[in-house]
Amino acid sequence: MTRIGFQRFVYFLSFLVCASPFGFSQTRGWFATETTSYARDKNMEKAILEVINRMRSHPAAFYTQVIEPYVRQKPTAIHFTHSYVHSLRKEMLALSALPPLVENDTLQQTALELARDIVEHQGGRLSHNTSQGLDFAQRFQQAGIGCGAENLYTGTHRTAEDVVADWLIDQGVPSLGHRKNLLHSSYTRAGLVVLTNPKGQIWVVLDLGCDP
């Protein structure tokens, strides 16, 4: 995982977003790309960040009110196995409140650049590397970010709660990198970008950082 991604279709990237402790009102104006048209969805960006901060302020309540109903719904976009759900339940029910994530302009820019690169130049395939070959650490270092993490996600017809729940459960990701990033108390800054196409697919890039 990268510290310094699912398919109703949901896809998690498996370098996917994770983090590397080294140390995105809806905009509509479709942009034509090599593979599709897309627009930035600022309403969804705001909604996802609000859900993350609600989760961080009351982890146990979020688990019982959001995660449990999500896992029980039929049909689900992903088959959740007991071990992933059980470990999340155990962790969140015992977790104290975490500091909220505050929007940061630098992180917003790094997230936007990667999201556009994924959609415009990488055929929509999730990657922490740009089409020019810059990896996660290099991108953050160039932006002057010394402590950070990154989560990626794509899926169709997903809600903000779906995105956050999928990251937290982290099905199929042995390192639980997405979960660890969202539940890490050191990350207090965020840049979050959501791009969407006319078919309802979204691409989400969440860049996280520590206090200056």
Coordinates of C-alpha atoms in Angstrom, one line a residue:
M1 CA 0.0 0.0 0.0
T2 CA 1.1 3.5 -0.4
R3 CA 1.4 5.5 2.7
I4 CA 3.9 8.3 2.6
G5 CA -10.1 2.2 -4.8
F6 CA -14.0 -0.9 -5.9
Q7 CA -16.8 -2.2 -8.8
R8 CA -21.7 -1.8 -8.4
F9 CA -18.9 -1.8 -10.0
V10 CA -16.5 -1.0 -7.3
Y11 CA -12.7 -1.2 -7.4
F12 CA -10.0 -0.6 -4.8
L13 CA -6.6 -0.1 -6.0
S14 CA -4.3 -2.3 -4.2
F15 CA -1.4 0.1 -3.9
L16 CA -4.4 1.6 -3.8
V17 CA -4.7 3.8 -1.8
C18 CA -3.0 3.5 1.2
A19 CA -0.7 5.7 2.8
S20 CA 2.9 6.3 3.0
P21 CA 4.2 8.0 6.1
F22 CA 7.3 9.3 4.7
G23 CA 8.7 10.8 7.7
F24 CA -11.8 16.6 -4.9
S25 CA -22.1 22.8 -5.7
Q26 CA -21.5 20.2 -8.5
T27 CA -19.6 21.5 -11.4
R28 CA -21.0 20.3 -14.7
G29 CA -19.1 21.3 -17.9
W30 CA -18.0 18.0 -19.3
F31 CA -14.4 17.6 -20.4
A32 CA -13.7 15.4 -23.3
T33 CA -10.8 12.9 -22.8
E34 CA -9.2 10.0 -24.6
T35 CA -11.7 7.5 -23.0
T36 CA -14.7 9.4 -21.8
S37 CA -16.2 12.7 -20.7
Y38 CA -16.0 13.8 -17.1
A39 CA -16.9 16.5 -14.7
R40 CA -15.8 17.5 -11.3
D41 CA -18.5 16.8 -8.7
K42 CA -17.9 19.2 -5.8
N43 CA -21.2 18.2 -4.1
M44 CA -19.9 14.6 -3.8
E45 CA -16.5 15.9 -2.6
K46 CA -18.2 17.8 0.2
A47 CA -20.4 14.8 1.1
I48 CA -17.6 12.3 1.3
L49 CA -15.5 14.6 3.5
E50 CA -18.5 15.2 5.8
V51 CA -19.1 11.5 6.1
I52 CA -15.4 10.9 6.9
N53 CA -15.5 13.6 9.6
R54 CA -18.7 12.2 11.1
M55 CA -17.1 8.8 11.2
R56 CA -14.0 10.2 12.9
S57 CA -15.9 12.1 15.5
H58 CA -18.0 9.1 16.6
P59 CA -16.4 5.9 15.3
A60 CA -18.5 3.4 17.4
A61 CA -21.8 5.1 16.4
F62 CA -20.8 5.3 12.8
Y63 CA -20.1 1.6 12.8
T64 CA -23.5 0.7 14.3
Q65 CA -25.5 3.3 12.3
V66 CA -23.8 3.0 8.9
I67 CA -21.5 0.0 8.5
E68 CA -23.7 -2.7 10.0
P69 CA -26.7 -1.7 7.8
Y70 CA -24.5 -1.5 4.7
V71 CA -23.0 -4.9 5.2
R72 CA -26.5 -6.4 5.7
Q73 CA -28.0 -4.9 2.6
K74 CA -28.9 -7.2 -0.3
P75 CA -27.5 -7.3 -2.9
T76 CA -24.2 -5.7 -2.0
A77 CA -21.6 -4.4 -4.5
I78 CA -18.9 -6.4 -2.8
H79 CA -18.9 -9.8 -1.0
F80 CA -17.7 -8.9 2.5
T81 CA -16.0 -11.7 4.4
H82 CA -16.4 -12.1 8.1
S83 CA -12.7 -11.5 9.0
Y84 CA -12.7 -8.0 7.4
V85 CA -16.0 -7.0 9.0
H86 CA -15.2 -8.4 12.4
S87 CA -11.8 -6.7 12.6
L88 CA -13.4 -3.4 11.6
R89 CA -16.2 -3.8 14.2
K90 CA -13.6 -4.6 16.9
E91 CA -11.5 -1.6 16.0
M92 CA -14.2 1.0 15.6
L93 CA -16.2 0.1 18.7
A94 CA -13.0 0.6 20.8
L95 CA -11.8 3.8 19.0
S96 CA -11.9 7.2 20.6
A97 CA -12.8 10.3 18.6
L98 CA -10.3 11.4 16.0
P99 CA -9.5 15.0 14.9
P100 CA -11.5 16.2 11.9
L101 CA -9.9 16.5 8.5
V102 CA -9.5 20.1 7.4
E103 CA -9.4 21.0 3.7
N104 CA -5.9 21.9 2.5
D105 CA -5.2 23.7 -0.8
T106 CA -1.9 21.9 -1.5
L107 CA -3.4 18.5 -1.0
Q108 CA -6.4 19.5 -3.0
Q109 CA -4.1 20.3 -5.9
T110 CA -2.2 17.0 -5.7
A111 CA -5.5 15.1 -5.6
L112 CA -6.9 17.0 -8.6
E113 CA -3.7 16.5 -10.7
L114 CA -3.8 12.8 -10.1
A115 CA -7.5 12.4 -10.7
R116 CA -7.3 14.2 -14.0
D117 CA -4.3 12.2 -15.1
I118 CA -6.1 8.9 -14.2
V119 CA -9.1 9.8 -16.3
E120 CA -7.4 11.6 -19.2
H121 CA -4.3 9.6 -19.7
Q122 CA -4.6 6.3 -17.9
G123 CA -8.0 5.1 -19.2
G124 CA -9.6 5.5 -15.8
R125 CA -7.3 2.8 -14.2
L126 CA -6.5 3.6 -10.6
S127 CA -2.8 4.3 -10.0
H128 CA -0.7 6.2 -7.5
N129 CA 1.7 6.8 -10.4
T130 CA 1.1 9.5 -13.0
S131 CA 1.3 8.8 -16.7
Q132 CA 4.7 10.6 -16.6
G133 CA 6.1 8.1 -14.2
L134 CA 5.9 10.1 -11.0
D135 CA 5.1 7.9 -8.0
F136 CA 3.3 8.8 -4.8
A137 CA 6.3 9.8 -2.8
Q138 CA 7.7 11.9 -5.7
R139 CA 4.4 13.8 -6.2
F140 CA 4.1 14.6 -2.5
Q141 CA 7.7 15.6 -2.2
Q142 CA 7.4 18.0 -5.2
A143 CA 4.4 19.6 -3.5
G144 CA 6.4 20.0 -0.3
I145 CA 4.4 17.5 1.7
G146 CA 6.5 15.5 4.1
C147 CA 3.9 13.4 5.8
G148 CA 1.0 12.0 4.0
A149 CA -1.2 9.2 2.6
E150 CA -3.5 8.6 -0.4
N151 CA -6.7 6.7 -1.0
L152 CA -8.1 6.0 -4.4
Y153 CA -11.6 4.7 -5.4
T154 CA -13.8 4.1 -8.4
G155 CA -17.3 2.7 -8.8
T156 CA -20.6 3.4 -10.4
H157 CA -23.7 4.8 -8.7
R158 CA -22.0 5.1 -5.3
T159 CA -23.1 7.3 -2.4
A160 CA -20.7 9.1 -0.1
E161 CA -21.4 6.6 2.7
D162 CA -20.7 3.7 0.2
V163 CA -17.3 5.1 -0.6
V164 CA -16.3 5.5 3.1
A165 CA -17.7 2.2 4.1
D166 CA -15.8 0.4 1.3
W167 CA -12.6 2.1 2.3
L168 CA -13.1 1.1 6.0
I169 CA -14.0 -2.5 5.4
D170 CA -11.1 -2.7 2.9
Q171 CA -12.3 -6.1 1.6
G172 CA -9.5 -8.0 -0.2
V173 CA -6.7 -5.6 1.0
P174 CA -4.6 -7.6 3.5
S175 CA -2.7 -4.5 4.7
L176 CA -6.0 -2.6 5.4
G177 CA -4.3 0.4 4.1
H178 CA -7.4 2.5 3.3
R179 CA -8.8 1.8 6.7
K180 CA -5.6 2.7 8.5
N181 CA -5.4 6.0 6.6
L182 CA -9.0 7.0 7.5
L183 CA -8.5 6.0 11.2
H184 CA -5.0 7.5 11.6
S185 CA -4.9 10.3 14.2
S186 CA -1.9 12.0 12.6
Y187 CA -3.7 12.9 9.4
T188 CA -5.6 16.1 10.0
R189 CA -5.4 17.8 6.5
A190 CA -7.1 16.6 3.4
G191 CA -7.6 17.3 -0.3
L192 CA -10.5 15.3 -1.9
V193 CA -11.4 15.3 -5.6
V194 CA -14.3 13.4 -7.3
L195 CA -14.6 13.2 -11.1
T196 CA -17.7 11.6 -12.7
N197 CA -18.8 10.6 -16.1
P198 CA -22.3 10.5 -17.7
K199 CA -22.7 6.8 -16.9
G200 CA -22.4 7.5 -13.2
Q201 CA -18.9 6.2 -12.6
I202 CA -16.8 8.2 -10.1
W203 CA -13.1 8.4 -9.5
V204 CA -12.1 9.6 -6.1
V205 CA -8.7 10.7 -4.9
L206 CA -8.2 11.5 -1.2
D207 CA -4.8 13.0 -0.2
L208 CA -4.1 13.2 3.5
G209 CA -1.5 15.2 5.4
C210 CA -0.3 15.9 8.9
D211 CA -0.2 19.1 10.8
P212 CA 2.5 21.5 9.6

